[in-house]
């Protein structure tokens, strides 16, 4: 096991743990967690808030903005338990928001969002922006946790 793979597993596990903080307020949205790192150092984290409020990625980005070095950040990695949303609902598209920052080199996603409004579209958005995307890390742990909250037409 490479050091990077071990680090990736560690940070995705943290994203899964923080996602549990989203419950019960996030319902009917899925309880998603996001961890942002730079050179394997944790910078920020967030989880899905109540409907109409920030999703996990936006919560983590808000925490990131509190850093003194915010304006100089580049080459970041985000670990997200569920594919970032690609559509605008009550909140902006998380995938587009991640792309627009220009900070991210890599996004690691535990699992694709089966919601037909998303289902790979968030990943495509990230890839088109030149961000390296990895899918499936710790999916076997994340999927059983998220499965009860994933259904077509969820509120996101």
PDB file of N, CA and C in Angstrom, residues 7-52:
ATOM      1  N   UNK A   7      -3.039   7.640   2.887  1.00  0.00           N
ATOM      2  CA  UNK A   7      -3.541   8.984   3.207  1.00  0.00           C
ATOM      3  C   UNK A   7      -4.942   9.193   2.637  1.00  0.00           C
ATOM      4  N   UNK A   8      -5.134   8.745   1.404  1.00  0.00           N
ATOM      5  CA  UNK A   8      -6.450   8.886   0.782  1.00  0.00           C
ATOM      6  C   UNK A   8      -7.514   8.165   1.607  1.00  0.00           C
ATOM      7  N   UNK A   9      -7.223   6.954   2.024  1.00  0.00           N
ATOM      8  CA  UNK A   9      -8.181   6.198   2.841  1.00  0.00           C
ATOM      9  C   UNK A   9      -8.453   6.917   4.159  1.00  0.00           C
ATOM     10  N   UNK A  10      -7.413   7.443   4.763  1.00  0.00           N
ATOM     11  CA  UNK A  10      -7.560   8.165   6.038  1.00  0.00           C
ATOM     12  C   UNK A  10      -8.502   9.366   5.870  1.00  0.00           C
ATOM     13  N   UNK A  11      -8.287  10.164   4.824  1.00  0.00           N
ATOM     14  CA  UNK A  11      -9.098  11.371   4.641  1.00  0.00           C
ATOM     15  C   UNK A  11     -10.530  11.047   4.203  1.00  0.00           C
ATOM     16  N   UNK A  12     -10.711   9.973   3.426  1.00  0.00           N
ATOM     17  CA  UNK A  12     -12.075   9.598   3.061  1.00  0.00           C
ATOM     18  C   UNK A  12     -12.810   9.086   4.300  1.00  0.00           C
ATOM     19  N   UNK A  13     -12.112   8.378   5.162  1.00  0.00           N
ATOM     20  CA  UNK A  13     -12.727   7.920   6.412  1.00  0.00           C
ATOM     21  C   UNK A  13     -13.156   9.125   7.253  1.00  0.00           C
ATOM     22  N   UNK A  14     -12.331  10.176   7.267  1.00  0.00           N
ATOM     23  CA  UNK A  14     -12.710  11.398   7.986  1.00  0.00           C
ATOM     24  C   UNK A  14     -13.951  12.034   7.361  1.00  0.00           C
ATOM     25  N   UNK A  15     -14.018  12.043   6.032  1.00  0.00           N
ATOM     26  CA  UNK A  15     -15.192  12.604   5.354  1.00  0.00           C
ATOM     27  C   UNK A  15     -16.442  11.806   5.722  1.00  0.00           C
ATOM     28  N   UNK A  16     -16.309  10.487   5.788  1.00  0.00           N
ATOM     29  CA  UNK A  16     -17.444   9.647   6.186  1.00  0.00           C
ATOM     30  C   UNK A  16     -17.862   9.948   7.621  1.00  0.00           C
ATOM     31  N   UNK A  17     -16.898  10.078   8.513  1.00  0.00           N
ATOM     32  CA  UNK A  17     -17.217  10.366   9.914  1.00  0.00           C
ATOM     33  C   UNK A  17     -17.913  11.716  10.066  1.00  0.00           C
ATOM     34  N   UNK A  18     -17.418  12.732   9.368  1.00  0.00           N
ATOM     35  CA  UNK A  18     -18.038  14.056   9.489  1.00  0.00           C
ATOM     36  C   UNK A  18     -19.418  14.084   8.844  1.00  0.00           C
ATOM     37  N   UNK A  19     -19.652  13.218   7.848  1.00  0.00           N
ATOM     38  CA  UNK A  19     -20.965  13.196   7.197  1.00  0.00           C
ATOM     39  C   UNK A  19     -22.074  12.844   8.181  1.00  0.00           C
ATOM     40  N   UNK A  20     -21.740  12.103   9.209  1.00  0.00           N
ATOM     41  CA  UNK A  20     -22.732  11.707  10.201  1.00  0.00           C
ATOM     42  C   UNK A  20     -23.249  12.909  10.995  1.00  0.00           C
ATOM     43  N   UNK A  21     -22.461  13.983  11.018  1.00  0.00           N
ATOM     44  CA  UNK A  21     -22.889  15.210  11.700  1.00  0.00           C
ATOM     45  C   UNK A  21     -24.027  15.912  10.971  1.00  0.00           C
ATOM     46  N   UNK A  22     -24.246  15.543   9.710  1.00  0.00           N
ATOM     47  CA  UNK A  22     -25.313  16.171   8.921  1.00  0.00           C
ATOM     48  C   UNK A  22     -26.700  15.737   9.385  1.00  0.00           C
ATOM     49  N   UNK A  23     -26.768  14.588  10.023  1.00  0.00           N
ATOM     50  CA  UNK A  23     -28.068  14.046  10.444  1.00  0.00           C
ATOM     51  C   UNK A  23     -28.523  14.607  11.781  1.00  0.00           C
ATOM     52  N   UNK A  24     -29.783  14.847  11.943  1.00  0.00           N
ATOM     53  CA  UNK A  24     -30.901  14.627  11.023  1.00  0.00           C
ATOM     54  C   UNK A  24     -31.241  15.854  10.185  1.00  0.00           C
ATOM     55  N   UNK A  25     -30.535  16.955  10.399  1.00  0.00           N
ATOM     56  CA  UNK A  25     -30.925  18.239   9.798  1.00  0.00           C
ATOM     57  C   UNK A  25     -30.910  18.273   8.271  1.00  0.00           C
ATOM     58  N   UNK A  26     -30.055  17.467   7.639  1.00  0.00           N
ATOM     59  CA  UNK A  26     -29.920  17.529   6.184  1.00  0.00           C
ATOM     60  C   UNK A  26     -31.102  16.915   5.434  1.00  0.00           C
ATOM     61  N   UNK A  27     -31.885  16.071   6.094  1.00  0.00           N
ATOM     62  CA  UNK A  27     -32.979  15.356   5.427  1.00  0.00           C
ATOM     63  C   UNK A  27     -33.932  16.324   4.726  1.00  0.00           C
ATOM     64  N   UNK A  28     -34.381  15.996   3.537  1.00  0.00           N
ATOM     65  CA  UNK A  28     -34.255  14.728   2.836  1.00  0.00           C
ATOM     66  C   UNK A  28     -32.993  14.588   1.990  1.00  0.00           C
ATOM     67  N   UNK A  29     -32.077  15.537   2.058  1.00  0.00           N
ATOM     68  CA  UNK A  29     -30.819  15.413   1.324  1.00  0.00           C
ATOM     69  C   UNK A  29     -29.937  14.356   1.973  1.00  0.00           C
ATOM     70  N   UNK A  30     -29.045  13.749   1.200  1.00  0.00           N
ATOM     71  CA  UNK A  30     -28.141  12.761   1.786  1.00  0.00           C
ATOM     72  C   UNK A  30     -27.092  13.417   2.689  1.00  0.00           C
ATOM     73  N   UNK A  31     -26.691  12.731   3.749  1.00  0.00           N
ATOM     74  CA  UNK A  31     -25.674  13.255   4.671  1.00  0.00           C
ATOM     75  C   UNK A  31     -24.267  13.058   4.099  1.00  0.00           C
ATOM     76  N   UNK A  32     -23.780  14.070   3.440  1.00  0.00           N
ATOM     77  CA  UNK A  32     -22.490  14.004   2.749  1.00  0.00           C
ATOM     78  C   UNK A  32     -21.430  14.717   3.576  1.00  0.00           C
ATOM     79  N   UNK A  33     -20.206  14.204   3.506  1.00  0.00           N
ATOM     80  CA  UNK A  33     -19.064  14.834   4.156  1.00  0.00           C
ATOM     81  C   UNK A  33     -18.003  15.184   3.138  1.00  0.00           C
ATOM     82  N   UNK A  34     -17.246  16.247   3.420  1.00  0.00           N
ATOM     83  CA  UNK A  34     -16.171  16.696   2.536  1.00  0.00           C
ATOM     84  C   UNK A  34     -14.987  17.125   3.383  1.00  0.00           C
ATOM     85  N   UNK A  35     -13.803  16.676   2.979  1.00  0.00           N
ATOM     86  CA  UNK A  35     -12.551  17.050   3.632  1.00  0.00           C
ATOM     87  C   UNK A  35     -11.630  17.618   2.554  1.00  0.00           C
ATOM     88  N   UNK A  36     -11.003  18.744   2.837  1.00  0.00           N
ATOM     89  CA  UNK A  36     -10.078  19.381   1.889  1.00  0.00           C
ATOM     90  C   UNK A  36      -8.666  19.343   2.476  1.00  0.00           C
ATOM     91  N   UNK A  37      -7.720  18.881   1.649  1.00  0.00           N
ATOM     92  CA  UNK A  37      -6.329  18.759   2.092  1.00  0.00           C
ATOM     93  C   UNK A  37      -5.367  19.437   1.113  1.00  0.00           C
ATOM     94  N   UNK A  38      -4.170  19.669   1.606  1.00  0.00           N
ATOM     95  CA  UNK A  38      -3.061  20.156   0.779  1.00  0.00           C
ATOM     96  C   UNK A  38      -1.807  19.428   1.241  1.00  0.00           C
ATOM     97  N   UNK A  39      -1.171  18.710   0.331  1.00  0.00           N
ATOM     98  CA  UNK A  39       0.020  17.913   0.669  1.00  0.00           C
ATOM     99  C   UNK A  39      -0.236  17.036   1.898  1.00  0.00           C
ATOM    100  N   UNK A  40      -1.371  16.352   1.889  1.00  0.00           N
ATOM    101  CA  UNK A  40      -1.770  15.428   2.957  1.00  0.00           C
ATOM    102  C   UNK A  40      -1.930  16.088   4.327  1.00  0.00           C
ATOM    103  N   UNK A  41      -2.234  17.368   4.318  1.00  0.00           N
ATOM    104  CA  UNK A  41      -2.524  18.081   5.557  1.00  0.00           C
ATOM    105  C   UNK A  41      -3.976  18.574   5.497  1.00  0.00           C
ATOM    106  N   UNK A  42      -4.744  18.252   6.521  1.00  0.00           N
ATOM    107  CA  UNK A  42      -6.143  18.675   6.576  1.00  0.00           C
ATOM    108  C   UNK A  42      -6.229  20.194   6.694  1.00  0.00           C
ATOM    109  N   UNK A  43      -6.992  20.808   5.792  1.00  0.00           N
ATOM    110  CA  UNK A  43      -7.203  22.257   5.831  1.00  0.00           C
ATOM    111  C   UNK A  43      -8.607  22.633   6.283  1.00  0.00           C
ATOM    112  N   UNK A  44      -9.601  21.866   5.823  1.00  0.00           N
ATOM    113  CA  UNK A  44     -10.993  22.227   6.118  1.00  0.00           C
ATOM    114  C   UNK A  44     -11.892  21.017   5.907  1.00  0.00           C
ATOM    115  N   UNK A  45     -13.067  21.079   6.520  1.00  0.00           N
ATOM    116  CA  UNK A  45     -14.053  20.021   6.331  1.00  0.00           C
ATOM    117  C   UNK A  45     -15.445  20.614   6.465  1.00  0.00           C
ATOM    118  N   UNK A  46     -16.424  19.862   5.972  1.00  0.00           N
ATOM    119  CA  UNK A  46     -17.804  20.312   6.070  1.00  0.00           C
ATOM    120  C   UNK A  46     -18.753  19.167   5.791  1.00  0.00           C
ATOM    121  N   UNK A  47     -20.014  19.389   6.127  1.00  0.00           N
ATOM    122  CA  UNK A  47     -21.047  18.389   5.884  1.00  0.00           C
ATOM    123  C   UNK A  47     -22.306  19.099   5.420  1.00  0.00           C
ATOM    124  N   UNK A  48     -23.209  18.340   4.823  1.00  0.00           N
ATOM    125  CA  UNK A  48     -24.444  18.888   4.285  1.00  0.00           C
ATOM    126  C   UNK A  48     -25.292  19.492   5.403  1.00  0.00           C
ATOM    127  N   UNK A  49     -25.745  20.705   5.169  1.00  0.00           N
ATOM    128  CA  UNK A  49     -26.587  21.431   6.116  1.00  0.00           C
ATOM    129  C   UNK A  49     -28.067  21.172   5.790  1.00  0.00           C
ATOM    130  N   UNK A  50     -28.949  21.836   6.462  1.00  0.00           N
ATOM    131  CA  UNK A  50     -30.386  21.672   6.211  1.00  0.00           C
ATOM    132  C   UNK A  50     -30.728  22.123   4.786  1.00  0.00           C
ATOM    133  N   UNK A  51     -31.826  21.603   4.212  1.00  0.00           N
ATOM    134  CA  UNK A  51     -32.193  21.940   2.844  1.00  0.00           C
ATOM    135  C   UNK A  51     -32.213  23.452   2.599  1.00  0.00           C
ATOM    136  N   UNK A  52     -31.621  23.836   1.463  1.00  0.00           N
ATOM    137  CA  UNK A  52     -31.512  25.245   1.098  1.00  0.00           C
ATOM    138  C   UNK A  52     -30.244  25.896   1.608  1.00  0.00           C
TER     139      UNK A  52
END
